[in-house]
mmCIF file of C-alpha atoms and ligand atoms in Angstrom:
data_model
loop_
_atom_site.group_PDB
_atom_site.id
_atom_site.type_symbol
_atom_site.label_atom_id
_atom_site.label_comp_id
_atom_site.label_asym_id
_atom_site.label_seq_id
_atom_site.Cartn_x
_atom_site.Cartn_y
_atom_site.Cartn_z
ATOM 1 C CA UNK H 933 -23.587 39.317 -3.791
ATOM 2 C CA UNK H 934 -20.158 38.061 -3.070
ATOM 3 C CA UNK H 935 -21.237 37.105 0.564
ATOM 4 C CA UNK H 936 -23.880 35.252 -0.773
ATOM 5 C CA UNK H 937 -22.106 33.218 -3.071
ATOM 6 C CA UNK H 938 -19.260 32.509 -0.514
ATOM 7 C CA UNK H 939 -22.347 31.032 2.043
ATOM 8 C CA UNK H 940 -23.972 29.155 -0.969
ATOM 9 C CA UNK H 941 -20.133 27.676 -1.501
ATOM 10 C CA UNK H 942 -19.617 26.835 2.394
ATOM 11 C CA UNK H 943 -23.469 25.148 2.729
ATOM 12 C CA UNK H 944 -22.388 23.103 -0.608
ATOM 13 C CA UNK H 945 -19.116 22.268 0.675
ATOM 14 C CA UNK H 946 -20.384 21.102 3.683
ATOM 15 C CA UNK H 947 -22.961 19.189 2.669
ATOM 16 C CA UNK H 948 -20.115 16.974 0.522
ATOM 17 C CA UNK H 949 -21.210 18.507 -2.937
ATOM 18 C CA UNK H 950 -20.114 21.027 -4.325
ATOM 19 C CA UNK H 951 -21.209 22.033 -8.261
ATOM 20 C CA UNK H 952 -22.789 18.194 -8.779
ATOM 21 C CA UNK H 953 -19.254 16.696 -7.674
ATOM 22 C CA UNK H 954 -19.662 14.774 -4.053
ATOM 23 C CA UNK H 955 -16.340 15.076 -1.765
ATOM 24 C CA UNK H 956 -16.225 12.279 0.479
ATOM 25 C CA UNK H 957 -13.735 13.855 2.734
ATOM 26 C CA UNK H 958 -12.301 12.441 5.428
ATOM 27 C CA UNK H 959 -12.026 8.708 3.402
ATOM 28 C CA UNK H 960 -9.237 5.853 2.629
ATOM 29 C CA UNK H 961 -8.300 2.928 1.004
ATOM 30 C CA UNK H 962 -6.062 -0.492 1.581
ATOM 31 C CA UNK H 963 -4.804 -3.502 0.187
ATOM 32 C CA UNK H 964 -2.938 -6.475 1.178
ATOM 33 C CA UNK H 965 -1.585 -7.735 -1.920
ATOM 34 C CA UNK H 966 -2.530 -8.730 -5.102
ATOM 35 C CA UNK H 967 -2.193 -11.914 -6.803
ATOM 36 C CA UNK H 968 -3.326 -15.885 -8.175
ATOM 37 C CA UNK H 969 -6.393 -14.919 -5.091
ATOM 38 C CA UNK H 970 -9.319 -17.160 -6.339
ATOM 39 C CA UNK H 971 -12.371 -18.267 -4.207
ATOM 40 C CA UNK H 972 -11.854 -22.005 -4.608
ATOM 41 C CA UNK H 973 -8.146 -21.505 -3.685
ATOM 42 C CA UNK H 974 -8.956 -19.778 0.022
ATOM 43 C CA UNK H 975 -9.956 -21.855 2.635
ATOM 44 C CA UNK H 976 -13.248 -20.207 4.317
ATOM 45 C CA UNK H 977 -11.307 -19.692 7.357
ATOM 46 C CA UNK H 978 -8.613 -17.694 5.874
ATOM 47 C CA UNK H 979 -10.903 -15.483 3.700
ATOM 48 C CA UNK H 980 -12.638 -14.548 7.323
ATOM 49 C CA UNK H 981 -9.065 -14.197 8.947
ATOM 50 C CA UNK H 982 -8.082 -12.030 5.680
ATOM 51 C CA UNK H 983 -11.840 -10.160 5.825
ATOM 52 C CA UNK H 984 -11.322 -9.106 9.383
ATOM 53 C CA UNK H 985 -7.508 -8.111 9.195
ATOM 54 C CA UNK H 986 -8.433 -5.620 6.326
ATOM 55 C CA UNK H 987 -11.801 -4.302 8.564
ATOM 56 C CA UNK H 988 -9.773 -3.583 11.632
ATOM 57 C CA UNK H 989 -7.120 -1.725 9.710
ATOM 58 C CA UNK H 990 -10.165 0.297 7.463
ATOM 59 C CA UNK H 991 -11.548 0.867 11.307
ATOM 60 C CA UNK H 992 -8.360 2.238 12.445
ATOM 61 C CA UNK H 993 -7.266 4.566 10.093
ATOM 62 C CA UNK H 994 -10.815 5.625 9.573
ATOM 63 C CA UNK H 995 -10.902 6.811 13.168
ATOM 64 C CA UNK H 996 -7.635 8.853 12.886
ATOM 65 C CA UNK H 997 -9.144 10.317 10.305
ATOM 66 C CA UNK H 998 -12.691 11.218 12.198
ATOM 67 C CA UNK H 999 -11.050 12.507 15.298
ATOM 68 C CA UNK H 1000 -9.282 14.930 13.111
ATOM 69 C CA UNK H 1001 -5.623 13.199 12.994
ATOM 70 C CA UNK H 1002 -3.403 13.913 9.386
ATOM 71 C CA UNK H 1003 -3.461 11.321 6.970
ATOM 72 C CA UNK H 1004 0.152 10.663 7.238
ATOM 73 C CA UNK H 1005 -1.238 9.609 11.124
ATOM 74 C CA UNK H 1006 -3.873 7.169 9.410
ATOM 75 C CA UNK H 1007 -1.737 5.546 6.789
ATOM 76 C CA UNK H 1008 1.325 4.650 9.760
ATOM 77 C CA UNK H 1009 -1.678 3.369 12.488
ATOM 78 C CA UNK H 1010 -3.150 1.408 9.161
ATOM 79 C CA UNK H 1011 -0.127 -0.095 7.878
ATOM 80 C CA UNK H 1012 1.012 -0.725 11.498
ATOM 81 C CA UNK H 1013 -1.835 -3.088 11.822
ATOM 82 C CA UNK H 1014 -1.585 -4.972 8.754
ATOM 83 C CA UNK H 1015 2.343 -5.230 9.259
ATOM 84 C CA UNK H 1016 1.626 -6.774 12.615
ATOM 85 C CA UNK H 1017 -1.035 -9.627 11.089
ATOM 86 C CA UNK H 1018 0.674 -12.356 10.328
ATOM 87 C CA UNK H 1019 -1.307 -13.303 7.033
ATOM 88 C CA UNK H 1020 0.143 -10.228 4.868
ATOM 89 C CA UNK H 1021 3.893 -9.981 3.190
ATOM 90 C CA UNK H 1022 4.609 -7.099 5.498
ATOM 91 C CA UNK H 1023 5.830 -6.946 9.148
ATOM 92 C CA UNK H 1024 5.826 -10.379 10.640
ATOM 93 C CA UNK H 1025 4.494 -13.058 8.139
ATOM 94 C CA UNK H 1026 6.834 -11.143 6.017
ATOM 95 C CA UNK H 1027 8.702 -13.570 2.532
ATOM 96 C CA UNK H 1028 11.950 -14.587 3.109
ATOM 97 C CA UNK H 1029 15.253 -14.496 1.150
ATOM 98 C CA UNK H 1030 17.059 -17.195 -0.894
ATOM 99 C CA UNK H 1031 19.052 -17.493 2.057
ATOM 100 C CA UNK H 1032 15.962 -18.105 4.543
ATOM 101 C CA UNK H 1033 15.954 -13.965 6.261
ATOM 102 C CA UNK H 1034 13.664 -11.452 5.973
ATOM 103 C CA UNK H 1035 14.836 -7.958 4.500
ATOM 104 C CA UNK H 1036 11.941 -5.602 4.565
ATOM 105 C CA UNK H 1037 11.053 -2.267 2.849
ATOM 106 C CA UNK H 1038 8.563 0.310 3.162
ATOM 107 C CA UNK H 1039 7.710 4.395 2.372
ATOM 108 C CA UNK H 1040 5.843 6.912 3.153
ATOM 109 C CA UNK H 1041 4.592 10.211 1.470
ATOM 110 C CA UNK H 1042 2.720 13.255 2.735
ATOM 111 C CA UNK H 1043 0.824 14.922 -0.463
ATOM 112 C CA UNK H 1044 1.014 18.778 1.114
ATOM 113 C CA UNK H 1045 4.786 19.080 1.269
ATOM 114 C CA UNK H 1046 5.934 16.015 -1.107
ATOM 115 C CA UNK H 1047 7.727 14.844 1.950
ATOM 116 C CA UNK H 1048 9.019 11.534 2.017
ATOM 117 C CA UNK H 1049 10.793 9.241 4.086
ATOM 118 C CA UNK H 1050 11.624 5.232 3.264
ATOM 119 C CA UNK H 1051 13.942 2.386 4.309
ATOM 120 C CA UNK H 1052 14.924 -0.609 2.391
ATOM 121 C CA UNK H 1053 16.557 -3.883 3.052
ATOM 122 C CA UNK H 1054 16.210 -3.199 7.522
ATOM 123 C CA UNK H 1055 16.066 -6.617 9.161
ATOM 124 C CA UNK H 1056 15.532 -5.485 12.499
ATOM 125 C CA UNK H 1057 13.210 -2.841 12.765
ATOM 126 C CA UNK H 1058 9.464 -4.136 14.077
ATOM 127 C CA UNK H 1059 7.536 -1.467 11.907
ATOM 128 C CA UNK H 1060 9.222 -0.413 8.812
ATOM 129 C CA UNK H 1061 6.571 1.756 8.356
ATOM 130 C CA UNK H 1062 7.255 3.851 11.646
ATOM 131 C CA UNK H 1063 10.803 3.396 10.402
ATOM 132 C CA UNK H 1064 9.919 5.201 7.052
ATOM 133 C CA UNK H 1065 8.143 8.298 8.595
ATOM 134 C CA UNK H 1066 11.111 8.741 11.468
ATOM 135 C CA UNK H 1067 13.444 8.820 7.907
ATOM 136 C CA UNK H 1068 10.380 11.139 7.025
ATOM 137 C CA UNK H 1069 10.309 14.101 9.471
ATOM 138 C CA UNK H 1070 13.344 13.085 11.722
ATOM 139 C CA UNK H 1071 16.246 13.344 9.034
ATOM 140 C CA UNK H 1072 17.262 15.289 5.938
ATOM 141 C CA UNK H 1073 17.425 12.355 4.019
ATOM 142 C CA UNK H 1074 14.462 10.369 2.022
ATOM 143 C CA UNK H 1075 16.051 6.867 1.553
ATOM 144 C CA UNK H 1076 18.103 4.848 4.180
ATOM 145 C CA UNK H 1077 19.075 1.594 3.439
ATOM 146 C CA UNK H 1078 20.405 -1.892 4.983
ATOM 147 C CA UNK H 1079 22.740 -1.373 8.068
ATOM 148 C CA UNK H 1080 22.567 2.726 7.989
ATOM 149 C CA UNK H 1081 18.581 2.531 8.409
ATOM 150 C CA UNK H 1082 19.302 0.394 11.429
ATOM 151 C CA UNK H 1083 21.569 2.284 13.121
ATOM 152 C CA UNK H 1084 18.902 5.475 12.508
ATOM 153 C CA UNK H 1085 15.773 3.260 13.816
ATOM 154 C CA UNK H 1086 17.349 2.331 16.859
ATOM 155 C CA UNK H 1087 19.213 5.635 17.500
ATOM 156 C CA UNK H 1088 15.428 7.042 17.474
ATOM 157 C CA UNK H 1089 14.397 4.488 19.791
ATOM 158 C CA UNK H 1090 12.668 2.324 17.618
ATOM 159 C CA UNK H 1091 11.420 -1.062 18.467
ATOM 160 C CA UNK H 1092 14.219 -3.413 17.416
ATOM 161 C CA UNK H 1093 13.363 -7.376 16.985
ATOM 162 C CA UNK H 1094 15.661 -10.384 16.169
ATOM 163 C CA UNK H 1095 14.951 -11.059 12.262
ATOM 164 C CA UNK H 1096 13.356 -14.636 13.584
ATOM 165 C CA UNK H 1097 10.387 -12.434 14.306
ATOM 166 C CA UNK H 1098 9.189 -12.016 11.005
ATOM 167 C CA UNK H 1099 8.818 -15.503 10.160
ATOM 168 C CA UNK H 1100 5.513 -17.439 10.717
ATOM 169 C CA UNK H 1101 4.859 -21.183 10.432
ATOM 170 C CA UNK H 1102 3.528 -20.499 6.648
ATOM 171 C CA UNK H 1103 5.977 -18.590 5.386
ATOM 172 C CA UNK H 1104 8.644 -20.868 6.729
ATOM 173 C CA UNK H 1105 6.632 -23.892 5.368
ATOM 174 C CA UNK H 1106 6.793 -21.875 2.340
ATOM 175 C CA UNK H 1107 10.034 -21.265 1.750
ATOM 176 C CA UNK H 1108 11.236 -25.247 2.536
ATOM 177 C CA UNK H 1109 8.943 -26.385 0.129
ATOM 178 C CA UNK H 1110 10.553 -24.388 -2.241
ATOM 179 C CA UNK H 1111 14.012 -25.577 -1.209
ATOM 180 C CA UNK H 1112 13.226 -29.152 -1.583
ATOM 181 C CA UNK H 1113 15.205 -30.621 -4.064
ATOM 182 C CA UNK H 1114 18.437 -29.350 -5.695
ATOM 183 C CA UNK H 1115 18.521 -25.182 -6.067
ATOM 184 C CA UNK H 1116 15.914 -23.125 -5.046
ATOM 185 C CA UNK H 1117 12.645 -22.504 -6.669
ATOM 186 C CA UNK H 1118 10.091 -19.719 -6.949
ATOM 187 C CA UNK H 1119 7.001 -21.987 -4.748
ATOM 188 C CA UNK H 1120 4.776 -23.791 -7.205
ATOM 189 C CA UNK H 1121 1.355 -23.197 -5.418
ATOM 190 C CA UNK H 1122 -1.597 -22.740 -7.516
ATOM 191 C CA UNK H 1123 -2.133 -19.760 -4.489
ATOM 192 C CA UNK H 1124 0.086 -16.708 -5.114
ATOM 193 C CA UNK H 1125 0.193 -13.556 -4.385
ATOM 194 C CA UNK H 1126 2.822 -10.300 -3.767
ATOM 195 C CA UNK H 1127 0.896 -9.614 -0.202
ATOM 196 C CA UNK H 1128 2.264 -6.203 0.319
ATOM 197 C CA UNK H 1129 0.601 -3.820 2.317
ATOM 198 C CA UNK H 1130 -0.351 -0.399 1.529
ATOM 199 C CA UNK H 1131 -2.943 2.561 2.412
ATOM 200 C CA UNK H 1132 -3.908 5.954 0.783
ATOM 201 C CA UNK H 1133 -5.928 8.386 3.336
ATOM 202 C CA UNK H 1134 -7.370 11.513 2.810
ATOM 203 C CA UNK H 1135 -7.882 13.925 6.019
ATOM 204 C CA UNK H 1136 -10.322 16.138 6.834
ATOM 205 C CA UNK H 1137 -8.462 19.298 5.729
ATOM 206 C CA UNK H 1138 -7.396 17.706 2.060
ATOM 207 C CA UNK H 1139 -4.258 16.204 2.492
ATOM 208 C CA UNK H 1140 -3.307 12.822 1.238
ATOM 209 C CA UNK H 1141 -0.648 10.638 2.243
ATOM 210 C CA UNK H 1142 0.190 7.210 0.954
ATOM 211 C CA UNK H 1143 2.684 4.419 2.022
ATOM 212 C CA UNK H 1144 3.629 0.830 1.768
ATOM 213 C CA UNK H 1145 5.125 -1.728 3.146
ATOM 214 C CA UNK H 1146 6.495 -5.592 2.166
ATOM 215 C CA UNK H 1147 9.019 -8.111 2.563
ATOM 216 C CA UNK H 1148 9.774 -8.284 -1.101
ATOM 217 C CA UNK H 1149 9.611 -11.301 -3.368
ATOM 218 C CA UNK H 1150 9.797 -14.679 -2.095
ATOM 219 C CA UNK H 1151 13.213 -16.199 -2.371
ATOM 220 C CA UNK H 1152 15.351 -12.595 -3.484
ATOM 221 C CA UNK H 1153 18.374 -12.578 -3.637
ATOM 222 C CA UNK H 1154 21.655 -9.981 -3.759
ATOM 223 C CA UNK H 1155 20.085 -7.450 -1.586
ATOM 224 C CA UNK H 1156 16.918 -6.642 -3.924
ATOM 225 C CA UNK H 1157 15.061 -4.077 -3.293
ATOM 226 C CA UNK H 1158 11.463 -3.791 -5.195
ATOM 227 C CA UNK H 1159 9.254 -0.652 -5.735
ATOM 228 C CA UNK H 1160 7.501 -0.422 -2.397
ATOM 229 C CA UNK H 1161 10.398 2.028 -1.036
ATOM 230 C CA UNK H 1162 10.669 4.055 -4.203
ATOM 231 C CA UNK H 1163 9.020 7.124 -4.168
ATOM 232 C CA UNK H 1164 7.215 7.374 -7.805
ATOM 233 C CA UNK H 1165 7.296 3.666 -8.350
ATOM 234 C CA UNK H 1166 5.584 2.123 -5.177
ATOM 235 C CA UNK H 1167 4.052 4.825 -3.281
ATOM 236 C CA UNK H 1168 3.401 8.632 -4.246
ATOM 237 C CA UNK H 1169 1.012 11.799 -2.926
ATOM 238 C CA UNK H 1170 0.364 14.901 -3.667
ATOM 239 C CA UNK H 1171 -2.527 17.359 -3.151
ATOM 240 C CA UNK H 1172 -2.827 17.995 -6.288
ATOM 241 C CA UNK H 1173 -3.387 15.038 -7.948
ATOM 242 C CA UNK H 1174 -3.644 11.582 -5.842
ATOM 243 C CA UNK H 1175 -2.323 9.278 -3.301
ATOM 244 C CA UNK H 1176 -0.727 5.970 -4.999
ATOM 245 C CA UNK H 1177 0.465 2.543 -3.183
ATOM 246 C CA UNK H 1178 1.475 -0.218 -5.617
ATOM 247 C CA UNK H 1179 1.605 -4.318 -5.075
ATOM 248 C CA UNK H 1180 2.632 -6.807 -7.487
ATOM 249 C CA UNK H 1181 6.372 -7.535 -9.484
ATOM 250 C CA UNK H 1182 8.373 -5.000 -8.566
ATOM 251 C CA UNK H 1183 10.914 -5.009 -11.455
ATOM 252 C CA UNK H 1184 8.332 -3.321 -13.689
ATOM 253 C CA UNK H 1185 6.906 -0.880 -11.469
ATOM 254 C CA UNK H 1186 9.965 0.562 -11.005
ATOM 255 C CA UNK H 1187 10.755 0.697 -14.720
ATOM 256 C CA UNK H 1188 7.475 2.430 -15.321
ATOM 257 C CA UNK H 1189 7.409 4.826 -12.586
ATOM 258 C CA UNK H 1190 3.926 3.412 -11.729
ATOM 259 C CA UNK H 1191 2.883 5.546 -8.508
ATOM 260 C CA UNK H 1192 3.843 8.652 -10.301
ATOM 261 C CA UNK H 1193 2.936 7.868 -13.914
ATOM 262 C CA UNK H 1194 -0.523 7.938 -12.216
ATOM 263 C CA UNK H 1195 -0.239 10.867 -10.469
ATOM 264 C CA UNK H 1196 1.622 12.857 -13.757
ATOM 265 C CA UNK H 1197 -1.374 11.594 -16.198
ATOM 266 C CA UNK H 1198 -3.608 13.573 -13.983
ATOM 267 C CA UNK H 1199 -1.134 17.086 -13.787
ATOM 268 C CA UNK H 1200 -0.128 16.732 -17.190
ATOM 269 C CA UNK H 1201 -2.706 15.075 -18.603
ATOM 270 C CA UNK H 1202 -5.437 16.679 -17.073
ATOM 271 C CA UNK H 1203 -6.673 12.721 -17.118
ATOM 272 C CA UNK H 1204 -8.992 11.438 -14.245
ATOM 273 C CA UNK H 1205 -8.088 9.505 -11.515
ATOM 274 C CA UNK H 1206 -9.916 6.263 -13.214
ATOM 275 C CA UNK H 1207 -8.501 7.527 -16.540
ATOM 276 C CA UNK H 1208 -4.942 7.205 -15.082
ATOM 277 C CA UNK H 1209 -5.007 4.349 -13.242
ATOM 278 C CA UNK H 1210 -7.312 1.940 -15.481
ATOM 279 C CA UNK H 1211 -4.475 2.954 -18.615
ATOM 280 C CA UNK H 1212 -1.089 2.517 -16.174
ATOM 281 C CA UNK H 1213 -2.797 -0.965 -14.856
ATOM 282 C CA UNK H 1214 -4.527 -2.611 -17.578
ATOM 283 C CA UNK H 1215 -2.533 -1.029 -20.720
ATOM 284 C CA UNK H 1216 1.050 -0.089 -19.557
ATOM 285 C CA UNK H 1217 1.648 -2.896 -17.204
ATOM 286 C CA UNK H 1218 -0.544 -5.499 -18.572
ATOM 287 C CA UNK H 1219 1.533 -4.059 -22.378
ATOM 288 C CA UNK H 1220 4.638 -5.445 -20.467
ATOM 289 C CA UNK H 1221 3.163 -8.627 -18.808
ATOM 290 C CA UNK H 1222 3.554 -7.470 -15.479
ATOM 291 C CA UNK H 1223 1.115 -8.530 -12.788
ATOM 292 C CA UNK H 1224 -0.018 -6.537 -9.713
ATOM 293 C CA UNK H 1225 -2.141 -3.574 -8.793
ATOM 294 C CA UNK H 1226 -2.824 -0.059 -7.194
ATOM 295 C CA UNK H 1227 -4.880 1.585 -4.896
ATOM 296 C CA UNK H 1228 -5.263 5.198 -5.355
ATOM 297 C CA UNK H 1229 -7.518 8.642 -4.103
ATOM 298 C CA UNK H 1230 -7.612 11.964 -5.349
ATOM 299 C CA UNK H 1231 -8.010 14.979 -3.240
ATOM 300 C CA UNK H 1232 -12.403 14.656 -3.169
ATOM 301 C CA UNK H 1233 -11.756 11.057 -2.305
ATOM 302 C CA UNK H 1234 -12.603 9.121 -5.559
ATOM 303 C CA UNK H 1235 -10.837 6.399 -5.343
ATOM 304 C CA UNK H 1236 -9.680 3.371 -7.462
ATOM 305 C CA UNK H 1237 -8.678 -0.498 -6.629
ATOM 306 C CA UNK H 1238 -7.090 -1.515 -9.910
ATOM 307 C CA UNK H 1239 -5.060 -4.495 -10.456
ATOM 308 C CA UNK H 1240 -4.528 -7.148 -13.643
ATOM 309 C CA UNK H 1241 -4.571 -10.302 -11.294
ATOM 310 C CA UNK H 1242 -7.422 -12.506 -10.508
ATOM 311 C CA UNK H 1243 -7.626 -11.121 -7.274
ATOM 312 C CA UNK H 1244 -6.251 -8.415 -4.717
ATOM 313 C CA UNK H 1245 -7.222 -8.038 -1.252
ATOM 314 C CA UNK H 1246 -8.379 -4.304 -0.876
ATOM 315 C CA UNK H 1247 -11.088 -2.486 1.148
ATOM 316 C CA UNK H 1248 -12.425 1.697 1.110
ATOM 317 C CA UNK H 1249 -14.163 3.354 3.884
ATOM 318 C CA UNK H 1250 -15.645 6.805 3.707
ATOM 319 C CA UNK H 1251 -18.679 8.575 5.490
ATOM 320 C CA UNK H 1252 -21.024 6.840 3.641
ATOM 321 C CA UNK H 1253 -19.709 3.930 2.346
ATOM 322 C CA UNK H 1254 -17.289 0.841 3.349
ATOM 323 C CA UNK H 1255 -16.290 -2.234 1.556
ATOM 324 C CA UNK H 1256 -13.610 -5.163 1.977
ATOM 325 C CA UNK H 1257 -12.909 -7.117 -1.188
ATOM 326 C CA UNK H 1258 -11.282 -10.183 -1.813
ATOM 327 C CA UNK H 1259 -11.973 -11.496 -5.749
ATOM 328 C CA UNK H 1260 -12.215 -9.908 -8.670
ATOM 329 C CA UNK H 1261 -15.950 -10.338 -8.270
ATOM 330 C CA UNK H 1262 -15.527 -8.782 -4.322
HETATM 331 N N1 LIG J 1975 5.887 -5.018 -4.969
HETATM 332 C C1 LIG J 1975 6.579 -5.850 -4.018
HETATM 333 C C2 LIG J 1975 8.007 -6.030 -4.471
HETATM 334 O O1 LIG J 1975 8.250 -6.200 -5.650
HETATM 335 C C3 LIG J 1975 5.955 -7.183 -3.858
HETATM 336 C C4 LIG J 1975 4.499 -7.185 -3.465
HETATM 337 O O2 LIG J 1975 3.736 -6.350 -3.957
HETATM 338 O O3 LIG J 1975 4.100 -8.041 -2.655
HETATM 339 O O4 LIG J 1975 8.870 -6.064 -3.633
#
């Protein structure tokens, strides 16, 4: 009787339903940023440029994922990508300072253990992704900051780069226009948008990881750090709830705690994934004016793309299913 049930279990299981519920296991989900992103505001080049960056990075985590790698391994080859594309607040492309540099932050989280690893404020380090997970599993610590995280990324052999690397032709273009005139100003384009990069995968064997990864605000000042490093406020994972990755004003996600407010609606709560997100994004920080949005996947792979702005780009891509979105009406 019991061996029969246990088979009945393992053909369900298999099959990606078990008890009416469909697991969609190994799957993930991205964005690029959230923001002012409207369809009359994108050229039809970009939107292709922007369509096939988030495709490619979908394609490459995905395939971590199918040839059995962890989901930690998907989110770093994911964000890698989208670091390295030029279009995206993240990597090269990355804002820039009052001061015209780039100070970048990212973290990472592996759902199984609650192991974490981030770096904030690095200037030098290519990936601050890869930087994040060597803080991850190569030291005791969770957060290293400024010159410290430097000194650890190229002690571990990282890939070091002059902080010239970061900047592209339309970031730079960017920040002059925004220096024209006396002081500096926040730039006035109709087009905005935070840009960050993020990922939540799911692996074959259950565990989620999350991370993220941006050059901040454009024009910070005073050594700011925003949410994407924070562990509860930019990214979060655990097994037993979700995998969280945040974009949009900083400031506020921090004060709420958004990546684990999520995540604690659904232990505490006993909420649903949609449940938790929808009331964090369009209640809590919509309540407090604060733009942005999440991606987020629980442990069947339901997912969510939630976010308060006209636009975010975000994609999903599972064994069945795969989308890249743009506009609030995809
Ligand atoms: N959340 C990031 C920050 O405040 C910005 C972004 O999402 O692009 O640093």
């Amino acid at each position: 009787m019991k061996l029969t049930f246990s088979l009945i279990f393992v053909l369900f299981a298999l099959s990606g339903n078990v008890f009416g519920q469909t697991i969609n296991r190994p799957a993930i989900v991205i964005h690029g940023g959230a923001g002012t992103i409207e369809r009359h505001l994108l050229s039809d080049s970009l939107e292709t440029i922007i369509r096939t960056a988030l495709q490619d990075a979908l394609n490459a985590g995905y395939a971590v994922l199918e040839n059995g790698g962890t989901a930690v391994d998907a989110v770093e080859a994911t964000i890698t990508l989208l670091e390295n594309c030029p279009e995206f607040n993240a990597g090269k492309g990355a804002v820039m300072t009052d001061v015209g540099t780039h100070e970048l932050d990212a973290s990472i989280m592996d759902g199984s253990d609650l192991n974490a690893g981030a770096v904030a404020g690095v200037k030098t380090v290519k990936s601050p992704i890869l930087a994040a997970r060597t803080v991850m599993v190569r030291s005791p610590h969770v957060m290293l900051a400024g010159e410290g995280a430097e000194e650890f990324a190229k002690q571990e052999g990282l890939e070091m780069v002059d902080n010239t690397y970061f900047t592209t032709p339309r970031i730079q273009k960017r920040w002059d226009e925004s220096h024209k005139g006396e002081g500096s100003n926040v730039p006035k384009s109709k087009f905005s948008k935070f840009g960050t990069v993020g990922c939540v995968a799911l692996d074959k064997d259950g565990n989620i990881a999350a991370g993220t990864s941006t050059g901040g605000m454009m024009n910070k000042k005073y050594g700011r750090i925003g949410d994407s490093p924070i562990i509860g406020a930019g990214t979060y994972a655990d097994n037993e709830t979700c995998g969280v990755s945040c974009t949009g004003h900083g400031e506020y996600f921090i004060r709420i705690g958004v990546a684990k407010e999520i995540s604690d609606q659904m232990k505490f709560g006993k909420k649903t994934l949609k449940e938790a997100a929808e009331y964090t994004v369009n209640e809590h920080l919509s309540g407090m004016n604060a733009q942005g949005g999440i991606i987020a996947m629980d442990k069947d792979g339901n997912f969510e793309l939630v976010f308060n702005t006209p636009g975010m780009y975000r994609g999903y891509k599972n064994a069945t299913d795969e989308k890249v979105m743009i506009y609030g009406d995809e």
